[in-house]
Structures are given as C-alpha cells and as structure tokens.
PDB file of C-alpha atoms in Angstrom:
ATOM      1  CA  UNK J 271    -166.004  59.472 149.309  1.00 44.00           C
ATOM      2  CA  UNK J 272    -163.138  61.221 151.058  1.00 60.00           C
ATOM      3  CA  UNK J 273    -162.034  64.499 149.516  1.00 73.00           C
ATOM      4  CA  UNK J 274    -158.637  64.559 147.834  1.00 85.00           C
ATOM      5  CA  UNK J 275    -156.732  67.686 148.875  1.00 88.00           C
ATOM      6  CA  UNK J 276    -154.808  69.224 146.008  1.00 92.00           C
ATOM      7  CA  UNK J 277    -151.674  70.323 147.797  1.00 93.00           C
ATOM      8  CA  UNK J 278    -150.486  73.024 145.428  1.00 94.00           C
ATOM      9  CA  UNK J 279    -149.084  75.526 147.911  1.00 96.00           C
ATOM     10  CA  UNK J 280    -146.932  75.575 151.024  1.00 96.00           C
ATOM     11  CA  UNK J 281    -149.438  77.859 152.731  1.00 96.00           C
ATOM     12  CA  UNK J 282    -152.271  75.328 152.298  1.00 96.00           C
ATOM     13  CA  UNK J 283    -150.228  72.645 154.070  1.00 95.00           C
ATOM     14  CA  UNK J 284    -149.354  75.031 156.895  1.00 96.00           C
ATOM     15  CA  UNK J 285    -152.999  76.022 157.349  1.00 95.00           C
ATOM     16  CA  UNK J 286    -154.052  72.365 157.577  1.00 92.00           C
ATOM     17  CA  UNK J 287    -151.658  71.898 160.497  1.00 92.00           C
ATOM     18  CA  UNK J 288    -151.865  75.361 161.999  1.00 94.00           C
ATOM     19  CA  UNK J 289    -148.273  76.267 161.180  1.00 95.00           C
ATOM     20  CA  UNK J 290    -146.821  79.659 160.264  1.00 94.00           C
ATOM     21  CA  UNK J 291    -145.824  80.366 156.656  1.00 95.00           C
ATOM     22  CA  UNK J 292    -142.491  82.189 156.393  1.00 94.00           C
ATOM     23  CA  UNK J 293    -141.994  81.800 152.646  1.00 94.00           C
ATOM     24  CA  UNK J 294    -144.606  81.165 149.932  1.00 94.00           C
ATOM     25  CA  UNK J 295    -142.543  78.519 148.131  1.00 96.00           C
ATOM     26  CA  UNK J 296    -140.740  76.566 150.865  1.00 97.00           C
ATOM     27  CA  UNK J 297    -141.250  75.517 154.480  1.00 97.00           C
ATOM     28  CA  UNK J 298    -139.294  73.532 157.028  1.00 97.00           C
ATOM     29  CA  UNK J 299    -141.911  71.431 158.804  1.00 95.00           C
ATOM     30  CA  UNK J 300    -141.902  70.516 162.498  1.00 94.00           C
ATOM     31  CA  UNK J 301    -145.199  68.782 163.232  1.00 90.00           C
ATOM     32  CA  UNK J 302    -144.510  68.798 166.983  1.00 89.00           C
ATOM     33  CA  UNK J 303    -145.425  72.505 166.748  1.00 91.00           C
ATOM     34  CA  UNK J 304    -148.681  71.875 164.854  1.00 91.00           C
ATOM     35  CA  UNK J 305    -151.880  73.284 166.385  1.00 90.00           C
ATOM     36  CA  UNK J 306    -154.203  71.243 164.158  1.00 87.00           C
ATOM     37  CA  UNK J 307    -154.109  67.498 163.567  1.00 80.00           C
ATOM     38  CA  UNK J 308    -156.104  66.163 160.610  1.00 79.00           C
ATOM     39  CA  UNK J 309    -156.550  62.427 161.165  1.00 77.00           C
ATOM     40  CA  UNK J 310    -157.493  61.021 157.764  1.00 79.00           C
ATOM     41  CA  UNK J 311    -156.787  62.717 154.469  1.00 80.00           C
ATOM     42  CA  UNK J 312    -155.463  62.177 150.961  1.00 87.00           C
ATOM     43  CA  UNK J 313    -152.978  64.556 149.348  1.00 87.00           C
ATOM     44  CA  UNK J 314    -152.512  65.022 145.633  1.00 90.00           C
ATOM     45  CA  UNK J 315    -149.082  66.589 145.765  1.00 92.00           C
ATOM     46  CA  UNK J 316    -148.232  69.645 143.701  1.00 94.00           C
ATOM     47  CA  UNK J 317    -145.081  70.114 145.775  1.00 95.00           C
ATOM     48  CA  UNK J 318    -141.890  68.243 146.547  1.00 96.00           C
ATOM     49  CA  UNK J 319    -141.803  66.882 150.095  1.00 94.00           C
ATOM     50  CA  UNK J 320    -139.352  65.044 152.306  1.00 93.00           C
ATOM     51  CA  UNK J 321    -140.244  63.934 155.849  1.00 91.00           C
ATOM     52  CA  UNK J 322    -138.341  62.224 158.650  1.00 91.00           C
ATOM     53  CA  UNK J 323    -140.819  60.441 160.880  1.00 83.00           C
ATOM     54  CA  UNK J 324    -139.863  60.507 164.561  1.00 68.00           C
ATOM     55  CA  UNK J 325    -142.461  58.137 165.947  1.00 54.00           C
ATOM     56  CA  UNK J 326    -145.049  55.583 164.825  1.00 50.00           C
ATOM     57  CA  UNK J 327    -148.324  57.492 164.715  1.00 43.00           C
ATOM     58  CA  UNK J 328    -150.340  56.128 161.821  1.00 45.00           C
ATOM     59  CA  UNK J 329    -150.392  54.571 158.390  1.00 44.00           C
ATOM     60  CA  UNK J 330    -149.549  55.909 155.000  1.00 42.00           C
ATOM     61  CA  UNK J 331    -150.834  54.394 151.767  1.00 43.00           C
ATOM     62  CA  UNK J 332    -149.295  55.051 148.388  1.00 40.00           C
ATOM     63  CA  UNK J 333    -151.193  53.453 145.521  1.00 41.00           C
ATOM     64  CA  UNK J 334    -152.135  49.890 146.428  1.00 41.00           C
ATOM     65  CA  UNK J 335    -149.459  49.378 149.068  1.00 44.00           C
ATOM     66  CA  UNK J 336    -148.896  50.453 152.648  1.00 43.00           C
ATOM     67  CA  UNK J 337    -145.746  52.520 153.001  1.00 42.00           C
ATOM     68  CA  UNK J 338    -142.909  51.165 155.109  1.00 44.00           C
ATOM     69  CA  UNK J 339    -143.270  54.220 157.331  1.00 41.00           C
ATOM     70  CA  UNK J 340    -142.006  53.585 160.843  1.00 48.00           C
ATOM     71  CA  UNK J 341    -139.960  55.511 163.388  1.00 48.00           C
ATOM     72  CA  UNK J 342    -136.755  56.914 161.923  1.00 73.00           C
ATOM     73  CA  UNK J 343    -137.773  56.617 158.266  1.00 85.00           C
ATOM     74  CA  UNK J 344    -137.728  59.200 155.499  1.00 89.00           C
ATOM     75  CA  UNK J 345    -140.424  59.431 152.850  1.00 86.00           C
ATOM     76  CA  UNK J 346    -140.350  61.629 149.774  1.00 88.00           C
ATOM     77  CA  UNK J 347    -143.050  62.793 147.389  1.00 89.00           C
ATOM     78  CA  UNK J 348    -143.103  64.658 144.093  1.00 90.00           C
ATOM     79  CA  UNK J 349    -145.751  66.614 142.183  1.00 92.00           C
ATOM     80  CA  UNK J 350    -148.445  64.327 140.806  1.00 88.00           C
ATOM     81  CA  UNK J 351    -148.277  61.691 143.540  1.00 86.00           C
ATOM     82  CA  UNK J 352    -151.364  60.820 145.582  1.00 83.00           C
ATOM     83  CA  UNK J 353    -150.886  59.717 149.196  1.00 82.00           C
ATOM     84  CA  UNK J 354    -153.424  58.695 151.828  1.00 81.00           C
ATOM     85  CA  UNK J 355    -152.596  59.292 155.496  1.00 76.00           C
ATOM     86  CA  UNK J 356    -154.522  57.846 158.425  1.00 73.00           C
ATOM     87  CA  UNK J 357    -153.475  58.895 161.926  1.00 71.00           C
ATOM     88  CA  UNK J 358    -153.900  56.655 164.946  1.00 68.00           C
ATOM     89  CA  UNK J 359    -156.471  58.067 167.376  1.00 66.00           C
ATOM     90  CA  UNK J 360    -154.966  60.018 170.263  1.00 63.00           C
ATOM     91  CA  UNK J 361    -151.502  60.404 168.717  1.00 67.00           C
ATOM     92  CA  UNK J 362    -149.678  63.506 167.585  1.00 70.00           C
ATOM     93  CA  UNK J 363    -147.517  63.437 164.474  1.00 68.00           C
ATOM     94  CA  UNK J 364    -143.840  63.956 165.189  1.00 78.00           C
ATOM     95  CA  UNK J 365    -142.151  64.563 161.863  1.00 86.00           C
ATOM     96  CA  UNK J 366    -139.548  66.960 160.563  1.00 92.00           C
ATOM     97  CA  UNK J 367    -139.210  67.724 156.908  1.00 95.00           C
ATOM     98  CA  UNK J 368    -139.343  70.152 154.079  1.00 97.00           C
ATOM     99  CA  UNK J 369    -141.874  71.184 151.438  1.00 96.00           C
ATOM    100  CA  UNK J 370    -140.939  73.180 148.370  1.00 97.00           C
ATOM    101  CA  UNK J 371    -142.777  74.319 145.277  1.00 96.00           C
ATOM    102  CA  UNK J 372    -141.269  73.568 141.829  1.00 95.00           C
ATOM    103  CA  UNK J 373    -141.133  77.323 141.196  1.00 95.00           C
ATOM    104  CA  UNK J 374    -138.560  77.693 143.995  1.00 94.00           C
ATOM    105  CA  UNK J 375    -135.925  75.747 142.080  1.00 94.00           C
ATOM    106  CA  UNK J 376    -136.559  76.989 138.549  1.00 92.00           C
ATOM    107  CA  UNK J 377    -133.359  78.433 137.101  1.00 90.00           C
ATOM    108  CA  UNK J 378    -131.172  76.811 139.783  1.00 92.00           C
ATOM    109  CA  UNK J 379    -128.803  73.831 139.656  1.00 93.00           C
ATOM    110  CA  UNK J 380    -131.345  71.899 141.726  1.00 95.00           C
ATOM    111  CA  UNK J 381    -134.024  72.620 139.152  1.00 93.00           C
ATOM    112  CA  UNK J 382    -131.764  71.200 136.456  1.00 92.00           C
ATOM    113  CA  UNK J 383    -130.881  68.119 138.502  1.00 93.00           C
ATOM    114  CA  UNK J 384    -134.126  67.324 140.325  1.00 93.00           C
ATOM    115  CA  UNK J 385    -134.955  64.485 137.920  1.00 89.00           C
ATOM    116  CA  UNK J 386    -131.793  62.680 139.016  1.00 90.00           C
ATOM    117  CA  UNK J 387    -133.128  62.224 142.549  1.00 91.00           C
ATOM    118  CA  UNK J 388    -134.960  59.043 141.639  1.00 85.00           C
ATOM    119  CA  UNK J 389    -136.121  58.365 145.216  1.00 85.00           C
ATOM    120  CA  UNK J 390    -138.918  60.904 144.727  1.00 84.00           C
ATOM    121  CA  UNK J 391    -140.617  58.210 142.661  1.00 75.00           C
ATOM    122  CA  UNK J 392    -140.102  55.390 145.154  1.00 71.00           C
ATOM    123  CA  UNK J 393    -143.288  54.081 146.720  1.00 60.00           C
ATOM    124  CA  UNK J 394    -144.433  51.049 148.719  1.00 43.00           C
ATOM    125  CA  UNK J 395    -141.982  49.329 151.074  1.00 52.00           C
ATOM    126  CA  UNK J 396    -139.223  51.685 150.006  1.00 67.00           C
ATOM    127  CA  UNK J 397    -138.849  54.222 152.793  1.00 74.00           C
ATOM    128  CA  UNK J 398    -135.331  55.268 153.759  1.00 83.00           C
ATOM    129  CA  UNK J 399    -134.260  54.027 157.212  1.00 84.00           C
ATOM    130  CA  UNK J 400    -131.748  56.358 158.867  1.00 87.00           C
ATOM    131  CA  UNK J 401    -129.127  55.681 161.493  1.00 86.00           C
ATOM    132  CA  UNK J 402    -128.816  58.112 164.417  1.00 88.00           C
ATOM    133  CA  UNK J 403    -125.868  59.826 162.744  1.00 92.00           C
ATOM    134  CA  UNK J 404    -127.786  60.140 159.478  1.00 91.00           C
ATOM    135  CA  UNK J 405    -130.756  61.660 161.307  1.00 92.00           C
ATOM    136  CA  UNK J 406    -128.454  64.370 162.663  1.00 94.00           C
ATOM    137  CA  UNK J 407    -127.192  65.165 159.173  1.00 95.00           C
ATOM    138  CA  UNK J 408    -130.770  65.299 157.870  1.00 95.00           C
ATOM    139  CA  UNK J 409    -131.788  67.670 160.678  1.00 95.00           C
ATOM    140  CA  UNK J 410    -128.696  69.836 160.192  1.00 96.00           C
ATOM    141  CA  UNK J 411    -129.651  70.408 156.540  1.00 96.00           C
ATOM    142  CA  UNK J 412    -133.176  71.382 157.603  1.00 97.00           C
ATOM    143  CA  UNK J 413    -131.749  73.772 160.199  1.00 97.00           C
ATOM    144  CA  UNK J 414    -129.661  75.535 157.552  1.00 96.00           C
ATOM    145  CA  UNK J 415    -132.755  76.113 155.408  1.00 96.00           C
ATOM    146  CA  UNK J 416    -134.678  77.301 158.472  1.00 96.00           C
ATOM    147  CA  UNK J 417    -131.971  79.856 159.254  1.00 95.00           C
ATOM    148  CA  UNK J 418    -132.371  81.312 155.759  1.00 95.00           C
ATOM    149  CA  UNK J 419    -136.159  81.377 156.102  1.00 95.00           C
ATOM    150  CA  UNK J 420    -135.830  83.280 159.386  1.00 93.00           C
ATOM    151  CA  UNK J 421    -133.779  86.027 157.719  1.00 92.00           C
ATOM    152  CA  UNK J 422    -135.187  88.827 155.564  1.00 89.00           C
ATOM    153  CA  UNK J 423    -135.333  87.727 151.932  1.00 87.00           C
ATOM    154  CA  UNK J 424    -132.526  89.185 149.810  1.00 88.00           C
ATOM    155  CA  UNK J 425    -130.856  88.479 146.461  1.00 89.00           C
ATOM    156  CA  UNK J 426    -128.979  85.493 147.930  1.00 90.00           C
ATOM    157  CA  UNK J 427    -131.935  83.770 149.604  1.00 90.00           C
ATOM    158  CA  UNK J 428    -133.203  81.659 146.726  1.00 91.00           C
ATOM    159  CA  UNK J 429    -129.764  80.357 145.790  1.00 92.00           C
ATOM    160  CA  UNK J 430    -128.768  79.525 149.370  1.00 94.00           C
ATOM    161  CA  UNK J 431    -132.087  77.817 150.154  1.00 95.00           C
ATOM    162  CA  UNK J 432    -131.990  75.718 146.971  1.00 95.00           C
ATOM    163  CA  UNK J 433    -128.347  74.775 147.563  1.00 95.00           C
ATOM    164  CA  UNK J 434    -129.103  73.567 151.067  1.00 96.00           C
ATOM    165  CA  UNK J 435    -132.071  71.556 149.798  1.00 97.00           C
ATOM    166  CA  UNK J 436    -129.804  70.100 147.127  1.00 97.00           C
ATOM    167  CA  UNK J 437    -127.289  69.175 149.838  1.00 97.00           C
ATOM    168  CA  UNK J 438    -130.036  67.382 151.761  1.00 97.00           C
ATOM    169  CA  UNK J 439    -131.084  65.461 148.647  1.00 96.00           C
ATOM    170  CA  UNK J 440    -127.469  64.509 147.920  1.00 96.00           C
ATOM    171  CA  UNK J 441    -127.165  63.084 151.426  1.00 96.00           C
ATOM    172  CA  UNK J 442    -130.389  61.134 150.918  1.00 93.00           C
ATOM    173  CA  UNK J 443    -128.947  59.665 147.718  1.00 91.00           C
ATOM    174  CA  UNK J 444    -125.920  58.518 149.727  1.00 93.00           C
ATOM    175  CA  UNK J 445    -128.135  57.088 152.464  1.00 90.00           C
ATOM    176  CA  UNK J 446    -130.209  55.152 149.934  1.00 87.00           C
ATOM    177  CA  UNK J 447    -127.058  53.698 148.394  1.00 85.00           C
ATOM    178  CA  UNK J 448    -125.984  52.612 151.870  1.00 85.00           C
ATOM    179  CA  UNK J 449    -129.383  51.005 152.376  1.00 81.00           C
ATOM    180  CA  UNK J 450    -129.061  49.073 149.116  1.00 78.00           C
ATOM    181  CA  UNK J 451    -125.844  47.595 150.538  1.00 77.00           C
ATOM    182  CA  UNK J 452    -127.236  46.787 153.992  1.00 74.00           C
ATOM    183  CA  UNK J 453    -130.252  45.128 152.385  1.00 73.00           C
ATOM    184  CA  UNK J 454    -128.121  43.097 150.006  1.00 74.00           C
ATOM    185  CA  UNK J 455    -129.803  39.761 150.760  1.00 76.00           C
ATOM    186  CA  UNK J 456    -133.258  41.197 150.100  1.00 75.00           C
ATOM    187  CA  UNK J 457    -131.923  42.797 146.930  1.00 79.00           C
ATOM    188  CA  UNK J 458    -130.426  39.532 145.747  1.00 84.00           C
ATOM    189  CA  UNK J 459    -133.776  37.858 146.302  1.00 86.00           C
ATOM    190  CA  UNK J 460    -135.382  40.519 144.103  1.00 88.00           C
ATOM    191  CA  UNK J 461    -132.745  39.931 141.421  1.00 90.00           C
ATOM    192  CA  UNK J 462    -133.338  36.163 141.491  1.00 90.00           C
ATOM    193  CA  UNK J 463    -137.079  36.753 141.168  1.00 92.00           C
ATOM    194  CA  UNK J 464    -136.451  39.174 138.297  1.00 94.00           C
ATOM    195  CA  UNK J 465    -134.460  36.503 136.464  1.00 93.00           C
ATOM    196  CA  UNK J 466    -137.242  33.955 137.048  1.00 94.00           C
ATOM    197  CA  UNK J 467    -139.869  36.371 135.741  1.00 95.00           C
ATOM    198  CA  UNK J 468    -137.782  37.103 132.650  1.00 95.00           C
ATOM    199  CA  UNK J 469    -137.515  33.380 131.938  1.00 93.00           C
ATOM    200  CA  UNK J 470    -141.244  32.873 132.399  1.00 95.00           C
ATOM    201  CA  UNK J 471    -142.045  35.869 130.184  1.00 95.00           C
ATOM    202  CA  UNK J 472    -140.064  34.618 127.204  1.00 93.00           C
ATOM    203  CA  UNK J 473    -141.266  31.031 127.611  1.00 92.00           C
ATOM    204  CA  UNK J 474    -144.876  32.218 127.415  1.00 94.00           C
ATOM    205  CA  UNK J 475    -146.859  33.876 124.648  1.00 92.00           C
ATOM    206  CA  UNK J 476    -146.648  37.271 126.371  1.00 93.00           C
ATOM    207  CA  UNK J 477    -144.146  38.703 123.871  1.00 94.00           C
ATOM    208  CA  UNK J 478    -146.687  38.114 121.091  1.00 92.00           C
ATOM    209  CA  UNK J 479    -149.695  39.333 123.098  1.00 93.00           C
ATOM    210  CA  UNK J 480    -148.127  42.132 125.182  1.00 92.00           C
ATOM    211  CA  UNK J 481    -144.974  43.048 123.272  1.00 94.00           C
ATOM    212  CA  UNK J 482    -141.493  43.616 124.627  1.00 94.00           C
ATOM    213  CA  UNK J 483    -141.287  43.439 128.436  1.00 94.00           C
ATOM    214  CA  UNK J 484    -140.914  46.729 130.291  1.00 95.00           C
ATOM    215  CA  UNK J 485    -139.157  47.662 133.515  1.00 95.00           C
ATOM    216  CA  UNK J 486    -142.536  48.656 134.965  1.00 94.00           C
ATOM    217  CA  UNK J 487    -143.945  45.185 134.269  1.00 95.00           C
ATOM    218  CA  UNK J 488    -141.288  43.493 136.411  1.00 95.00           C
ATOM    219  CA  UNK J 489    -141.284  46.230 139.075  1.00 92.00           C
ATOM    220  CA  UNK J 490    -145.023  45.684 139.535  1.00 91.00           C
ATOM    221  CA  UNK J 491    -144.455  41.935 139.861  1.00 92.00           C
ATOM    222  CA  UNK J 492    -142.071  42.423 142.795  1.00 88.00           C
ATOM    223  CA  UNK J 493    -144.153  45.242 144.351  1.00 85.00           C
ATOM    224  CA  UNK J 494    -141.594  47.982 143.835  1.00 86.00           C
ATOM    225  CA  UNK J 495    -141.770  51.280 142.009  1.00 85.00           C
ATOM    226  CA  UNK J 496    -139.945  51.330 138.641  1.00 89.00           C
ATOM    227  CA  UNK J 497    -137.374  53.831 139.944  1.00 88.00           C
ATOM    228  CA  UNK J 498    -136.528  51.897 143.106  1.00 87.00           C
ATOM    229  CA  UNK J 499    -136.454  48.628 141.167  1.00 91.00           C
ATOM    230  CA  UNK J 500    -134.194  50.186 138.534  1.00 91.00           C
ATOM    231  CA  UNK J 501    -131.797  51.574 141.138  1.00 90.00           C
ATOM    232  CA  UNK J 502    -131.700  48.219 142.919  1.00 89.00           C
ATOM    233  CA  UNK J 503    -130.873  46.317 139.714  1.00 92.00           C
ATOM    234  CA  UNK J 504    -128.226  48.888 138.811  1.00 91.00           C
ATOM    235  CA  UNK J 505    -126.625  48.502 142.230  1.00 87.00           C
ATOM    236  CA  UNK J 506    -126.624  44.693 142.053  1.00 88.00           C
ATOM    237  CA  UNK J 507    -125.594  44.193 138.415  1.00 91.00           C
ATOM    238  CA  UNK J 508    -123.959  47.459 137.252  1.00 90.00           C
ATOM    239  CA  UNK J 509    -126.539  47.428 134.452  1.00 93.00           C
ATOM    240  CA  UNK J 510    -129.770  49.315 134.171  1.00 95.00           C
ATOM    241  CA  UNK J 511    -132.908  47.191 134.392  1.00 95.00           C
ATOM    242  CA  UNK J 512    -133.539  47.938 130.708  1.00 96.00           C
ATOM    243  CA  UNK J 513    -130.038  46.760 129.773  1.00 96.00           C
ATOM    244  CA  UNK J 514    -130.582  43.604 131.824  1.00 95.00           C
ATOM    245  CA  UNK J 515    -133.857  42.899 129.990  1.00 96.00           C
ATOM    246  CA  UNK J 516    -132.149  43.494 126.656  1.00 95.00           C
ATOM    247  CA  UNK J 517    -129.371  41.081 127.603  1.00 94.00           C
ATOM    248  CA  UNK J 518    -131.910  38.358 128.279  1.00 94.00           C
ATOM    249  CA  UNK J 519    -133.733  39.237 125.074  1.00 95.00           C
ATOM    250  CA  UNK J 520    -130.558  38.887 123.008  1.00 95.00           C
ATOM    251  CA  UNK J 521    -129.734  35.522 124.626  1.00 93.00           C
ATOM    252  CA  UNK J 522    -133.193  34.211 123.765  1.00 94.00           C
ATOM    253  CA  UNK J 523    -132.804  35.570 120.225  1.00 94.00           C
ATOM    254  CA  UNK J 524    -129.466  33.782 119.845  1.00 94.00           C
ATOM    255  CA  UNK J 525    -131.032  30.483 120.926  1.00 92.00           C
ATOM    256  CA  UNK J 526    -133.868  30.871 118.434  1.00 92.00           C
ATOM    257  CA  UNK J 527    -131.505  31.862 115.619  1.00 93.00           C
ATOM    258  CA  UNK J 528    -129.262  28.843 116.134  1.00 91.00           C
ATOM    259  CA  UNK J 529    -131.897  26.261 117.100  1.00 87.00           C
ATOM    260  CA  UNK J 530    -134.401  26.840 114.300  1.00 87.00           C
ATOM    261  CA  UNK J 531    -134.689  27.671 110.616  1.00 88.00           C
ATOM    262  CA  UNK J 532    -137.121  30.521 111.277  1.00 91.00           C
ATOM    263  CA  UNK J 533    -136.452  33.793 109.557  1.00 94.00           C
ATOM    264  CA  UNK J 534    -135.205  36.766 111.548  1.00 93.00           C
ATOM    265  CA  UNK J 535    -138.568  38.440 110.940  1.00 95.00           C
ATOM    266  CA  UNK J 536    -140.422  35.478 112.460  1.00 95.00           C
ATOM    267  CA  UNK J 537    -138.101  35.451 115.458  1.00 95.00           C
ATOM    268  CA  UNK J 538    -138.495  39.209 115.910  1.00 95.00           C
ATOM    269  CA  UNK J 539    -142.290  38.932 116.073  1.00 94.00           C
ATOM    270  CA  UNK J 540    -142.045  35.994 118.505  1.00 93.00           C
ATOM    271  CA  UNK J 541    -139.914  38.132 120.813  1.00 94.00           C
ATOM    272  CA  UNK J 542    -142.393  41.016 120.776  1.00 94.00           C
ATOM    273  CA  UNK J 543    -140.810  43.374 118.264  1.00 94.00           C
ATOM    274  CA  UNK J 544    -143.241  45.260 116.061  1.00 91.00           C
ATOM    275  CA  UNK J 545    -140.660  45.611 113.324  1.00 92.00           C
ATOM    276  CA  UNK J 546    -137.823  43.153 112.487  1.00 92.00           C
ATOM    277  CA  UNK J 547    -135.376  45.999 111.875  1.00 94.00           C
ATOM    278  CA  UNK J 548    -135.612  46.913 115.566  1.00 95.00           C
ATOM    279  CA  UNK J 549    -134.262  43.472 116.482  1.00 95.00           C
ATOM    280  CA  UNK J 550    -131.545  43.836 113.847  1.00 94.00           C
ATOM    281  CA  UNK J 551    -130.502  47.193 115.273  1.00 94.00           C
ATOM    282  CA  UNK J 552    -130.446  46.029 118.900  1.00 95.00           C
ATOM    283  CA  UNK J 553    -128.706  42.753 118.036  1.00 95.00           C
ATOM    284  CA  UNK J 554    -125.921  44.509 116.136  1.00 94.00           C
ATOM    285  CA  UNK J 555    -125.478  47.018 118.949  1.00 94.00           C
ATOM    286  CA  UNK J 556    -125.194  44.306 121.605  1.00 94.00           C
ATOM    287  CA  UNK J 557    -123.458  41.514 119.659  1.00 94.00           C
ATOM    288  CA  UNK J 558    -121.547  43.382 116.966  1.00 94.00           C
ATOM    289  CA  UNK J 559    -123.207  41.709 113.990  1.00 94.00           C
ATOM    290  CA  UNK J 560    -126.690  41.224 112.570  1.00 94.00           C
ATOM    291  CA  UNK J 561    -128.806  38.143 113.395  1.00 94.00           C
ATOM    292  CA  UNK J 562    -128.229  36.728 109.900  1.00 92.00           C
ATOM    293  CA  UNK J 563    -124.467  37.268 110.200  1.00 93.00           C
ATOM    294  CA  UNK J 564    -124.550  35.556 113.591  1.00 92.00           C
ATOM    295  CA  UNK J 565    -126.357  32.569 112.048  1.00 91.00           C
ATOM    296  CA  UNK J 566    -123.853  32.336 109.187  1.00 88.00           C
ATOM    297  CA  UNK J 567    -120.900  32.482 111.607  1.00 85.00           C
ATOM    298  CA  UNK J 568    -122.249  29.394 113.383  1.00 74.00           C
ATOM    299  CA  UNK J 569    -121.907  27.376 110.161  1.00 70.00           C
ATOM    300  CA  UNK J 570    -118.201  28.148 109.813  1.00 58.00           C
TER     301      UNK J 570
END
C-alpha cells in the first residue's frame, strides 16, 4: 500500500521537490525550479495550499473523484484533506502556488476569517478556471509574498505576508463567483436535480429511516462537496442550501396538515423530526404561526 505523506511542514514539501525553504511557515512554490519530481504520492495536508497549474502533467484524485485539474486551473487544500497525485511519465510539473501553516495566520485578520474561504473545502470537479488576466492577478499576489520572504524577517513580516495571502484569497473568492455566473447553465441543472432529489426524498420513507435530509446528502448525490454545493445554491437562489431544504420541508408539512387528520406529532415523525416541538419551532419561524394554528386558519 502506498505511503500517505503527512504534510505538516513547509520544509517537508520543499525537500520532496528539492526546493529552498526561506520561511518555516510559508513558501511561494514554483515547481519549474524543482530538482526532484515525485511521480505518485498521497498527501495528508496539515497546511493550507493553493496552486495554479500551468500545464497538464498528471492526475489528481480527491476522495472518490478525479479533480478537474487542467491547464490554467487553481486547486486549494486545507488541513485534514487527503489528496493523491499521479504524474504522467516524462513530464515536469509546472505549477505556481503558496503553502502556509495555520500557525502563520494565528492572531491575524486572516486567521479570524479563514473559515469564510469556503473554496478550501471544494473537491471533485470544482477547480477554479482562470482567465489570462486572472492568472496575472494570481501571480502578482504570489510575487508580493515572495518579495517579503526574500527580505530579512522583521516585526512587519508576518502581518504583510498574511495580508497579501488574504488579498490572494479574496481575489479567488471573486473569481469563483465569476465562475458560478459563467457556468450558469450547469448550475441550473444542479438546482433542478436538487429539487428532484428533494421531491423523491419526501415521497419515500427516508425521513422515517434516515431523518431530516442534510446538505451533505444532496451534495453527495450530485457529486459536489457540501461547501461548493452550498455556494452554488446560494448563488442561484439567494438562499442557503439548508434554507432551501427547510422551505421544501415546510411546504410538505403544510400539505400534510391540510390534507389529513393526522396529529402534528405524527406529521413531525413522518418528516424525520425526532421531536414534534422542533417542527413547531421551525414552522412558526418560517410561517409565522404553529402547525395547529395553520390548520385552524384553513377552516375559517
């Protein structure tokens, strides 16, 4: 069985590729300067990483899916993710990117906001495709970090490096939002499939056997990571995926309340709630009245 490399330090990555380490917690990576070329390996990331791939040179597998990792794409990884890389024989990797340890950003604005960069949890078929202009912006941000790494470390270094990384991540957020727009037809297809899956879920016995549906359940069904799926739904509907699920849930509850004489408790269990009061609470929040009040209003 192939060894899984626990990538817990910048220096370990640099040694694998024969690159120089300028800072123990961060590195700007240019694989065209690598002196070693591992061909097949699996990383268990303990670092944050962002790479712009310059040429097609191999395959990357994340979980069960092959990554959409072609020329001109950006991939991002966060601590805890496991990624398999297989290089094509006779090719050299041509990627630019950045690696940074979580300790680098502790106590900084980036450390406080890192969880908001949801693309770090994107996986299969979700790489960011950059235009030529966007590639220049990406490289310019890397160059600014590299300039700081080339200077002697002083009291300003950490703040300036983290701010420039944060700038890069902000640009990537903008680029992903642009990609959601340019892939609008694909996104609409995902939304239609989501609606179909919601309908199928509530028409089946899954609520009783598996409970309330989760965002992860539907993301898995359309082969997307929960974060990417959630961002896509938010972009298309202005609702979070969880809000969208709850909206469907409330509509089904309304139908059951008005079309049957079942008690609210019976309906709650049919919908997957463990406790009827949870349905009451959600229903009042979304509709403005309790299920029983809603039923009584229909008789007026």
